[in-house]
């Protein structure tokens, strides 16, 4: 059984193609069901985000899977194949698993290391699992990818450090104040970044958000957006005394807060720190304010520098993340190889069991004289002998290092024990595949 | 007996350092577990000595240094468990290991002196050691506060910025440690003064008791410590000296304590040198 992947992503397709091939979350379930039912793939997962649409299937015949999936995409989205075929990429087996693991780790994201993608990969798997559209191969593949995502986050710095000005400001505020619960925020001047930063702060549980602007209507609009309170421009200095975090973003050509302004209120603040985020250009806060003890002043350039540093630190972690991915790709490949031996192992066990039963049958007349307990013992002993004889060959077959050796060994075993390939699998035989995780998880 | 806790402290210290550098929660748990085991072993050692001597092993400098290290460990563990903040371990463990090494390398004989018979002596010594342990924590918290303050103020967010708790957390912990330490210090010094006066009346010929005055370096530095910490608490509540100023005072106060405890304790003949 092979893992086959076909998809488009921000790396291979422009936005208009991605939009056309997007599976909105309502459609993903039906898409997965159609795939699993109609095509040779019994297992299918569709991962669809704004940056990618990818179909993962378990297939015996990757060459056929490609044409089937192209046809499916075309008919599902009502598109001629040549409208998108040039933009799709395909991966099989190890390369498919590497791709998914890199996606889950955030290595394939537009913003490297962003954390949302892992949740999206989990959701995509859940949708398929809830519809019984995944089996052992994709279950193993996706569960491994969740592990890769977690490992990369905990063992590398790939997802660390804020990479937008708003988040960098919030991260700094947390480093100064610890928890932001109940902290007072003053927003001076309404703009895009100040709105975003205020929203981030709101989500961190800050207390009062007070907004003032020279244009009262702007202040009112922002207050409504971030669940804050607008105050008149004239009350700015009064509000400064109560604030722990100040965001300034006015269009004023001259500083609106001077050292004297802030020093006047410092006395009332009793040594509590004050964090001022000045995102206005030209600056709203006199640079000398930053010299006051317990005042931390960051302007937009300072925050940009923090973001840049975080970005470069993230890229320095890519190598470590890639090696975790490679490790897990190798582990998944080893598991997949061990699965190649499963039919032979099953056939071998059935053969031995057949012989055991046949011999017990043949001795039926002699065993007839025994008490039921003694007969049960004979049955148990013969069963145990068979089990023990098969223990080592089973383990050896599952642990073969590569596909060539595996073919040679299974061929030899088939010949030596005159096994037929078409031996039907029973539920008990399926249970042999002990390494397999739960079939579904809902 | 004291070598076992020392080895365990070393293991824990290495684990705290690895935890700090790699930010690996698993290693952090190992560090805490090792420190708990070390503290238990140390408690056992001190308990055995107490049973042997019929009093807490404090009456010689090496045993007092070891008991100080033990109290510092316990107060640090209390801080770590209540705040779930492990990053301070890497700063505290070197002090604990240093103290324990000094104690192991200079095994002293427990002195016996008639003054030790008084229960006041024990209240005096134990209170002061508790105070010193709290001030050691406050000193380390102050030092880390200053380092991180500098990074944020100068906008060079680096190694420590990523690892240390927030400034306000450090400041709050510092304030608590200083307050607790100040209470113990005040109790220890007050008891010392009252008890000296009583002992002088009972044993007018004891040269040590006669020498106990502000001219004595040990007493002078102890009083200086009290003045520094009293000022720090006053400045915090009345003058708004929080943050970096409070951190400075905590570091200076602890430097005076270390000076008083080790060089003066070991090398200078004072009224507190019992033969």
XYZ file of C-alpha atoms in Angstrom:
717
model
C 0.000 0.000 0.000
C 1.384 3.414 -1.004
C 0.776 6.886 0.342
C -0.130 9.223 -2.481
C -0.495 12.990 -2.309
C -1.805 15.375 -4.923
C -2.378 19.053 -4.286
C -1.779 22.715 -4.891
C -0.181 25.119 -2.435
C 1.056 28.688 -2.289
C 4.384 27.311 -3.515
C 2.952 25.926 -6.749
C -0.242 27.770 -7.610
C -1.359 31.418 -7.738
C -4.233 32.518 -5.546
C -6.892 32.319 -8.313
C -6.115 28.635 -8.941
C -6.086 27.903 -5.206
C -9.457 29.616 -4.828
C -10.958 27.476 -7.562
C -9.684 24.284 -5.973
C -10.627 25.272 -2.418
C -12.791 22.820 -0.473
C -14.756 24.977 1.926
C -15.160 23.283 5.288
C -18.761 22.339 4.418
C -17.617 20.364 1.406
C -14.614 18.569 2.832
C -16.657 15.779 4.394
C -18.540 14.920 1.220
C -15.374 15.239 -0.833
C -13.637 12.722 1.419
C -16.589 10.340 1.259
C -16.743 10.562 -2.532
C -13.026 9.896 -2.794
C -13.090 6.954 -0.428
C -16.125 5.389 -2.094
C -15.611 6.043 -5.767
C -11.913 5.551 -6.315
C -9.405 2.836 -5.640
C -8.304 4.642 -2.501
C -10.130 3.256 0.488
C -8.511 5.905 2.658
C -8.610 9.633 1.934
C -7.962 12.904 3.786
C -8.464 16.365 2.312
C -6.442 19.236 3.798
C -7.820 22.553 2.627
C -6.653 25.933 3.937
C -6.276 29.312 2.291
C -2.733 28.379 1.300
C -3.247 24.808 0.132
C -5.660 22.104 -1.060
C -4.106 18.670 -0.681
C -5.555 15.184 -1.067
C -3.869 12.297 0.747
C -4.880 8.758 -0.228
C -3.639 5.254 0.448
C -3.394 3.524 -2.891
C -2.058 0.306 -4.411
C -1.372 1.999 -7.702
C 0.069 5.527 -7.476
C 0.092 5.970 -11.271
C -3.642 5.395 -11.452
C -4.244 7.482 -8.313
C -2.836 10.536 -10.058
C -5.264 10.408 -12.983
C -8.142 9.517 -10.688
C -7.499 12.487 -8.424
C -7.068 14.901 -11.344
C -10.383 13.693 -12.679
C -11.966 14.016 -9.249
C -10.720 17.588 -8.763
C -11.971 18.549 -12.209
C -15.424 17.085 -11.758
C -15.775 18.216 -8.132
C -14.928 21.841 -8.911
C -16.367 21.846 -12.425
C -13.051 22.717 -13.998
C -11.295 21.404 -17.083
C -8.185 19.469 -16.031
C -5.822 21.703 -18.007
C -6.948 24.732 -15.965
C -5.075 23.459 -12.940
C -3.049 20.399 -13.909
C 0.080 22.483 -14.486
C -0.050 23.730 -10.885
C -0.536 20.475 -9.019
C 2.279 18.623 -7.340
C 2.334 14.923 -6.522
C 4.315 13.028 -3.906
C 4.415 9.342 -3.090
C 5.378 7.351 -0.018
C 8.379 8.848 1.823
C 8.127 12.143 -0.063
C 4.402 12.367 0.675
C 5.030 11.759 4.365
C 7.873 14.297 4.355
C 5.548 16.862 2.799
C 2.799 16.334 5.384
C 5.279 16.394 8.281
C 6.775 19.649 6.980
C 3.287 21.125 6.633
C 2.323 20.079 10.187
C 5.583 21.520 11.528
C 4.843 24.874 9.869
C 7.884 24.536 7.597
C 5.797 24.793 4.440
C 3.747 27.758 5.660
C 3.868 31.241 4.196
C 4.966 32.476 7.634
C 7.383 29.770 8.732
C 6.501 28.284 12.098
C 2.947 29.647 12.321
C 0.961 27.483 14.721
C -2.534 27.370 13.145
C -1.617 24.810 10.492
C -1.209 21.973 12.990
C -4.804 22.489 14.126
C -5.950 22.521 10.500
C -4.145 19.234 9.808
C -5.835 17.708 12.871
C -9.240 18.973 11.740
C -8.734 17.542 8.256
C -7.958 14.144 9.737
C -10.908 14.301 12.148
C -13.318 15.032 9.308
C -12.143 11.916 7.461
C -11.987 9.774 10.606
C -15.527 10.729 11.612
C -16.731 9.392 8.243
C -14.741 6.150 8.552
C -12.684 7.193 5.551
C -9.279 6.469 7.054
C -7.574 3.154 7.664
C -4.279 2.091 9.171
C -1.994 3.860 6.685
C -3.411 7.382 6.828
C -4.173 7.078 10.541
C -0.535 6.259 11.182
C 0.624 8.974 8.783
C -1.491 11.729 10.326
C -0.896 10.730 13.937
C 2.840 10.831 13.207
C 2.427 14.287 11.665
C 0.719 15.569 14.859
C 3.710 14.260 16.792
C 6.120 15.981 14.407
C 4.250 19.277 14.838
C 4.444 18.963 18.624
C 8.099 17.942 18.611
C 9.140 20.822 16.372
C 7.290 23.271 18.605
C 8.764 21.956 21.829
C 12.281 21.079 20.664
C 13.062 23.971 18.344
C 12.482 27.713 18.354
C 10.692 27.594 15.001
C 7.409 28.946 16.351
C 8.921 31.357 18.829
C 8.920 35.118 18.906
C 6.234 37.460 17.639
C 6.365 38.150 13.933
C 3.997 41.096 13.677
C 4.299 44.512 15.274
C 1.052 44.006 17.219
C 2.084 40.651 18.659
C 5.596 41.913 19.410
C 4.039 44.715 21.462
C 1.831 42.259 23.357
C 4.784 39.928 24.004
C 6.767 42.849 25.432
C 3.843 43.905 27.606
C 3.687 40.362 28.987
C 7.406 40.428 29.690
C 7.013 43.624 31.668
C 3.763 42.944 33.508
C 3.426 39.170 33.458
C -0.319 38.536 33.268
C -2.163 41.392 31.619
C -5.443 40.811 33.477
C -6.927 44.064 34.645
C -4.163 46.259 33.197
C -5.316 49.666 31.969
C -4.777 50.496 28.306
C -4.851 53.946 26.749
C -5.063 54.234 22.963
C -4.279 57.675 21.564
C -5.324 58.050 17.918
C -7.099 55.341 15.962
C -5.270 53.551 13.183
C -4.923 50.064 11.778
C -1.982 48.898 13.903
C -3.311 50.501 17.065
C -6.637 48.747 16.493
C -4.913 45.396 15.962
C -2.703 45.853 19.002
C -5.692 46.847 21.132
C -7.517 43.719 19.923
C -4.549 41.496 20.832
C -4.416 43.135 24.256
C -8.161 42.639 24.715
C -7.742 38.931 23.985
C -5.090 38.822 26.736
C -7.704 39.921 29.245
C -6.678 43.526 29.883
C -9.041 45.662 31.957
C -10.217 49.067 30.800
C -9.341 50.140 27.248
C -9.668 53.913 27.009
C -9.537 55.549 23.586
C -9.056 59.157 22.693
C -8.639 60.853 19.351
C -8.756 64.402 18.051
C -11.707 63.237 15.962
C -14.257 61.956 18.473
C -15.984 59.796 15.842
C -12.799 57.768 15.287
C -12.439 57.166 19.011
C -16.078 56.045 19.247
C -15.673 53.637 16.322
C -12.549 52.041 17.794
C -14.154 51.881 21.246
C -17.036 49.919 19.765
C -14.643 47.581 17.958
C -12.485 46.648 20.936
C -15.150 46.955 23.618
C -13.485 50.043 25.085
C -14.471 53.499 26.269
C -13.954 56.734 24.320
C -12.960 59.872 26.211
C -12.564 63.482 25.043
C -9.133 64.537 23.741
C -8.763 67.008 26.619
C -8.788 64.181 29.212
C -5.641 62.599 27.758
C -3.354 63.498 30.660
C -5.817 62.353 33.282
C -6.167 58.991 31.545
C -2.380 58.659 31.358
C -2.128 58.346 35.147
C -4.450 55.320 35.178
C -2.894 53.511 32.212
C -0.258 50.765 32.302
C 0.036 50.411 28.541
C -0.212 53.380 26.175
C -0.499 53.066 22.391
C -0.036 56.262 20.414
C -0.868 56.496 16.722
C -1.906 60.036 15.865
C -0.996 61.981 12.741
C 0.354 64.850 14.809
C 3.505 66.479 13.370
C 4.806 67.244 16.893
C 5.114 64.964 19.959
C 1.912 64.857 21.979
C 3.582 63.389 25.093
C 6.666 65.033 26.499
C 8.953 63.984 29.315
C 7.294 66.567 31.560
C 3.814 65.122 30.842
C 4.850 61.619 31.813
C 6.918 62.720 34.803
C 3.937 64.598 36.195
C 1.930 61.370 36.361
C 4.846 59.108 37.448
C 4.490 60.379 41.015
C 0.914 59.110 41.101
C 1.924 55.741 39.647
C 4.009 54.730 42.732
C 6.756 53.079 40.742
C 4.395 50.934 38.632
C 5.935 50.358 35.189
C 4.519 52.187 32.177
C 4.821 50.673 28.707
C 4.433 53.122 25.814
C 4.072 51.841 22.267
C 4.512 54.695 19.821
C 3.535 53.508 16.364
C 3.086 56.955 14.870
C 5.412 58.386 12.225
C 6.437 61.110 12.958
C 6.672 59.974 16.562
C 4.037 60.991 19.087
C 6.201 60.531 22.159
C 9.355 62.485 22.868
C 12.356 60.104 22.953
C 13.382 61.559 26.338
C 10.317 59.880 27.890
C 12.154 56.560 27.533
C 14.805 57.793 29.962
C 12.339 57.975 32.854
C 12.827 55.148 35.370
C 10.106 52.478 35.023
C 8.990 53.792 31.614
C 9.558 51.492 28.625
C 9.195 53.291 25.316
C 9.130 51.390 22.021
C 8.542 53.055 18.677
C 7.533 51.358 15.453
C 11.164 50.869 14.347
C 12.048 49.196 17.643
C 9.147 46.793 17.236
C 10.066 46.130 13.601
C 13.586 45.307 14.751
C 12.166 42.807 17.279
C 10.071 41.225 14.520
C 13.085 41.029 12.196
C 15.188 39.423 14.898
C 12.462 36.862 15.589
C 12.170 36.063 11.893
C 15.894 35.495 11.529
C 15.931 33.392 14.699
C 13.114 31.298 13.261
C 14.990 30.690 10.044
C 18.041 29.587 12.012
C 15.856 26.876 13.577
C 14.729 25.463 10.218
C 17.636 23.004 10.057
C 16.746 21.464 13.413
C 13.103 21.208 12.429
C 14.008 19.552 9.124
C 16.090 16.930 10.889
C 13.152 16.078 13.171
C 11.025 15.720 10.021
C 13.638 13.417 8.430
C 13.798 11.277 11.556
C 10.031 10.793 11.555
C 9.935 10.163 7.799
C 12.417 7.334 8.328
C 10.373 5.937 11.211
C 7.177 6.066 9.158
C 8.945 4.380 6.234
C 10.118 1.576 8.527
C 6.564 1.070 9.735
C 5.257 1.011 6.157
C 7.870 -1.570 5.184
C 6.885 -3.733 8.117
C 3.325 -3.622 6.816
C 4.485 -5.070 3.497
C 5.193 -8.323 5.305
C 1.748 -8.545 6.895
C 0.035 -10.652 4.139
C 2.892 -13.178 4.203
C 2.856 -13.356 7.983
C -0.910 -13.880 7.919
C -0.653 -16.584 5.282
C 2.118 -18.322 7.173
C 0.082 -18.354 10.359
C -2.964 -19.681 8.564
C -0.864 -22.432 7.010
C 0.477 -23.535 10.389
C -2.961 -23.361 11.951
C -4.407 -25.472 9.104
C -1.751 -28.145 9.692
C -2.382 -28.124 13.425
C -6.127 -28.522 13.001
C -5.696 -31.217 10.350
C -3.426 -33.235 12.645
C -5.827 -32.918 15.576
C -8.611 -34.040 13.254
C -6.569 -37.039 12.097
C -5.975 -38.139 15.692
C -9.607 -37.611 16.637
C -10.213 -41.348 17.117
C -7.313 -41.681 19.548
C -8.073 -38.457 21.383
C -11.717 -39.398 21.792
C -10.902 -41.408 24.915
C -9.505 -38.409 26.735
C -11.396 -36.343 29.296
C -12.494 -32.866 28.084
C -9.791 -31.242 30.301
C -7.055 -33.406 28.768
C -8.313 -32.617 25.267
C -8.235 -28.924 26.040
C -4.643 -29.338 27.216
C -3.635 -31.059 23.985
C -5.275 -28.252 22.022
C -3.515 -25.619 24.122
C -0.098 -27.291 23.890
C -0.228 -27.649 20.117
C -1.380 -24.049 19.782
C 1.501 -22.839 21.949
C 4.032 -24.850 19.908
C 2.784 -23.214 16.718
C 2.871 -19.763 18.344
C 6.436 -20.241 19.526
C 7.629 -21.587 16.202
C 6.207 -18.540 14.439
C 7.392 -15.910 16.899
C 10.873 -15.341 15.463
C 9.937 -15.520 11.734
C 7.098 -13.003 12.296
C 9.369 -10.524 14.028
C 12.106 -10.987 11.413
C 9.743 -10.503 8.465
C 8.343 -7.289 9.949
C 11.793 -5.830 10.639
C 13.338 -6.261 7.192
C 15.370 -3.155 6.311
C 14.289 -2.427 2.734
C 11.756 -3.352 0.123
C 14.084 -5.510 -2.004
C 15.075 -7.718 0.885
C 11.444 -7.899 1.880
C 10.371 -9.118 -1.573
C 13.159 -11.715 -1.564
C 12.264 -12.980 1.898
C 8.511 -13.098 1.369
C 9.053 -14.894 -1.935
C 11.245 -17.453 -0.167
C 8.723 -17.949 2.619
C 5.878 -18.304 0.080
C 7.806 -20.996 -1.747
C 9.096 -22.854 1.296
C 5.660 -23.139 2.856
C 3.679 -23.240 -0.405
C 1.653 -20.194 0.587
C -0.929 -18.749 -1.789
C -1.252 -14.962 -2.056
C -5.018 -14.999 -2.216
C -5.515 -16.235 1.337
C -8.480 -14.216 2.628
C -7.935 -12.041 5.714
C -10.079 -12.696 8.776
C -10.619 -10.123 11.545
C -8.264 -12.139 13.758
C -5.576 -11.877 11.098
C -6.012 -8.134 10.889
C -5.304 -7.968 14.585
C -1.830 -9.255 13.799
C -0.958 -5.820 12.656
C -0.344 -4.883 16.250
C 1.539 -1.644 15.643
C -1.414 -0.029 13.981
C -3.044 2.820 15.927
C -6.805 2.917 16.403
C -8.634 2.905 13.170
C -10.650 5.968 13.921
C -10.647 8.558 16.599
C -13.828 10.552 16.901
C 27.471 12.696 55.623
C 27.261 16.152 54.030
C 28.946 14.941 50.829
C 25.766 13.131 49.684
C 23.605 16.268 49.670
C 26.460 18.105 47.918
C 26.542 15.540 45.096
C 22.763 15.688 44.760
C 22.895 19.495 44.673
C 25.479 19.223 41.893
C 23.218 16.919 39.855
C 20.295 19.259 40.372
C 22.442 22.293 39.511
C 23.524 20.752 36.212
C 19.906 19.845 35.414
C 18.749 23.422 36.183
C 21.473 24.765 33.879
C 20.463 22.433 31.044
C 16.810 23.300 31.641
C 17.638 27.014 31.461
C 19.685 26.697 28.267
C 17.372 24.339 26.389
C 14.062 25.247 28.010
C 13.174 21.584 28.213
C 10.337 20.995 30.671
C 11.354 17.345 31.214
C 14.849 18.314 32.332
C 13.278 20.972 34.554
C 11.226 18.305 36.342
C 14.389 16.222 36.790
C 16.109 19.286 38.297
C 13.291 19.872 40.777
C 13.114 16.184 41.703
C 16.882 16.057 42.252
C 16.670 19.183 44.411
C 13.828 17.696 46.470
C 15.876 14.528 47.020
C 18.938 16.634 47.889
C 16.893 18.671 50.372
C 15.579 15.441 51.950
C 19.087 13.991 52.216
C 20.304 17.248 53.700
C 17.391 17.303 56.162
C 18.292 13.760 57.152
C 21.953 14.722 57.658
C 21.013 17.741 59.757
C 18.510 15.621 61.706
C 21.199 13.031 62.482
C 23.597 15.735 63.641
C 20.871 17.282 65.769
C 20.234 13.952 67.504
C 23.923 13.467 68.060
C 24.575 16.944 69.433
C 21.194 17.429 71.111
C 20.909 20.751 69.313
C 20.680 22.013 65.721
C 24.171 22.009 64.137
C 24.780 25.740 64.100
C 27.477 26.326 66.639
C 30.421 26.147 64.256
C 30.806 28.112 61.065
C 30.860 25.121 58.660
C 27.695 23.622 60.132
C 26.015 27.026 60.161
C 27.017 27.517 56.505
C 25.573 24.115 55.640
C 22.332 24.831 57.520
C 22.137 28.180 55.732
C 22.418 26.351 52.385
C 19.673 23.987 53.498
C 17.349 26.864 54.461
C 18.091 28.578 51.148
C 17.145 25.384 49.303
C 13.903 25.075 51.240
C 12.949 28.706 50.637
C 13.816 28.379 46.955
C 11.724 25.201 46.656
C 8.842 27.034 48.339
C 9.199 29.859 45.805
C 9.404 27.467 42.863
C 6.413 25.396 43.906
C 4.195 28.391 44.698
C 5.061 30.339 41.542
C 5.673 27.398 39.152
C 8.731 29.310 37.988
C 11.871 27.217 37.563
C 14.246 29.637 35.887
C 15.680 30.971 39.168
C 17.164 27.571 40.009
C 20.167 28.149 37.775
C 21.053 31.224 39.850
C 20.291 29.767 43.292
C 21.983 26.368 42.951
C 25.523 27.768 42.499
C 25.123 29.578 45.845
C 23.831 26.407 47.532
C 26.620 24.314 45.988
C 29.222 26.919 46.999
C 28.001 27.006 50.595
C 27.866 23.224 50.821
C 31.363 22.887 49.324
C 32.775 25.313 51.896
C 31.069 23.317 54.614
C 32.426 19.971 53.309
C 35.972 21.273 52.817
C 36.271 22.812 56.274
C 34.629 20.380 58.677
C 34.498 22.240 61.969
C 34.030 20.891 65.427
C 30.792 21.913 67.054
C 31.767 24.283 69.818
C 30.285 24.082 73.216
C 29.971 27.215 75.232
C 27.810 28.063 78.172
C 26.005 30.672 76.064
C 24.595 27.919 73.870
C 22.508 26.641 76.757
C 20.092 29.514 76.383
C 17.098 28.983 74.073
C 17.524 32.624 73.041
C 20.769 31.701 71.333
C 18.909 29.315 69.040
C 16.133 31.789 68.270
C 18.817 34.352 67.453
C 20.831 32.120 65.126
C 17.908 30.404 63.378
C 16.109 33.719 62.749
C 19.221 35.243 61.235
C 19.845 32.241 58.986
C 16.223 32.358 57.790
C 16.673 36.075 57.122
C 19.875 35.424 55.160
C 18.194 32.710 53.088
C 15.350 35.098 52.179
C 17.816 37.867 51.367
C 19.837 35.492 49.192
C 16.683 34.823 47.169
C 15.898 38.534 47.041
C 19.465 39.257 45.913
C 19.297 36.769 43.072
C 15.848 38.017 42.052
C 17.189 41.568 42.110
C 20.172 40.657 39.986
C 18.058 38.903 37.358
C 15.617 41.837 37.421
C 18.430 44.248 36.624
C 19.755 42.082 33.789
C 16.350 41.755 32.177
C 15.460 45.395 32.829
C 18.561 46.395 30.916
C 17.632 44.189 27.953
C 14.103 45.601 27.695
C 15.072 49.217 28.344
C 17.952 49.131 25.846
C 15.816 47.179 23.356
C 18.310 44.345 23.018
C 15.982 41.427 23.633
C 18.297 38.490 24.041
C 19.066 35.311 25.880
C 17.687 36.288 29.277
C 14.609 38.007 27.856
C 13.462 34.692 26.416
C 13.975 32.801 29.638
C 13.275 34.921 32.696
C 9.840 35.587 34.167
C 8.289 39.022 33.684
C 9.784 42.068 35.386
C 6.750 42.553 37.576
C 6.854 38.905 38.722
C 10.525 39.271 39.645
C 9.792 42.533 41.451
C 6.868 41.053 43.400
C 8.893 37.992 44.409
C 11.776 40.269 45.399
C 9.490 42.399 47.546
C 8.066 39.341 49.326
C 11.479 37.800 49.951
C 12.773 41.097 51.354
C 9.787 41.548 53.666
C 10.061 37.999 55.054
C 13.822 38.431 55.449
C 13.425 41.765 57.208
C 11.011 40.275 59.763
C 13.463 37.452 60.560
C 16.400 39.862 60.665
C 14.569 42.160 63.062
C 13.575 39.252 65.329
C 17.121 37.818 65.218
C 18.814 41.117 66.072
C 16.296 42.062 68.784
C 16.648 38.683 70.462
C 20.420 39.007 70.182
C 20.405 42.365 71.965
C 18.045 41.304 74.763
C 19.847 38.054 75.317
C 23.304 39.705 75.373
C 22.086 42.055 78.085
C 20.764 39.099 80.119
C 23.883 37.000 79.571
C 26.173 39.838 80.581
C 24.442 40.012 83.921
C 24.844 36.254 84.422
C 28.430 35.942 83.170
C 30.189 39.280 83.662
C 33.610 37.775 82.880
C 32.866 36.387 79.395
C 35.161 38.332 77.018
C 32.864 37.666 74.044
C 29.861 39.123 75.762
C 31.804 42.192 76.788
C 33.008 42.712 73.218
C 29.502 42.775 71.773
C 29.038 46.330 70.592
C 28.798 48.232 67.312
C 32.625 48.313 67.167
C 32.565 44.604 66.483
C 32.707 44.038 62.682
C 30.126 41.235 62.689
C 27.618 43.241 64.689
C 28.367 46.392 62.717
C 27.662 44.692 59.398
C 24.532 43.007 60.741
C 23.160 46.368 61.815
C 24.200 47.877 58.486
C 22.279 45.094 56.734
C 19.225 45.913 58.812
C 19.533 49.604 57.896
C 19.821 48.780 54.176
C 16.786 46.487 54.136
C 14.706 48.783 56.338
C 15.439 51.577 53.906
C 14.556 49.337 50.957
C 11.143 48.524 52.463
C 10.526 52.149 53.417
C 11.555 53.381 49.952
C 9.296 50.858 48.234
C 6.174 51.841 50.155
C 6.819 55.569 50.648
C 9.010 56.684 47.761
C 7.829 54.295 45.055
C 11.284 52.715 44.797
C 10.207 49.563 43.018
C 11.768 47.791 40.086
C 15.401 48.504 39.407
C 16.042 50.585 42.543
C 14.592 47.867 44.777
C 16.589 45.281 42.847
C 19.793 47.242 43.467
C 19.129 47.438 47.190
C 18.445 43.698 47.319
C 21.724 42.940 45.560
C 23.757 45.350 47.737
C 22.147 43.980 50.905
C 22.988 40.419 49.952
C 26.580 41.372 49.093
C 26.976 42.789 52.626
C 25.514 39.583 54.085
C 27.882 37.345 52.129
C 30.800 39.529 53.216
C 29.704 39.315 56.824
C 28.930 35.621 56.747
C 31.974 34.219 54.963
C 35.160 36.373 54.986
C 34.421 38.019 58.312
C 33.073 34.811 59.810
C 36.102 32.803 58.743
C 39.024 35.166 58.966
C 38.236 37.958 61.406
C 38.276 37.431 65.137
C 35.000 38.820 66.455
C 32.874 38.645 69.532
C 31.013 35.838 67.706
C 34.120 33.614 67.494
C 33.548 30.965 70.140
C 36.499 28.833 71.181
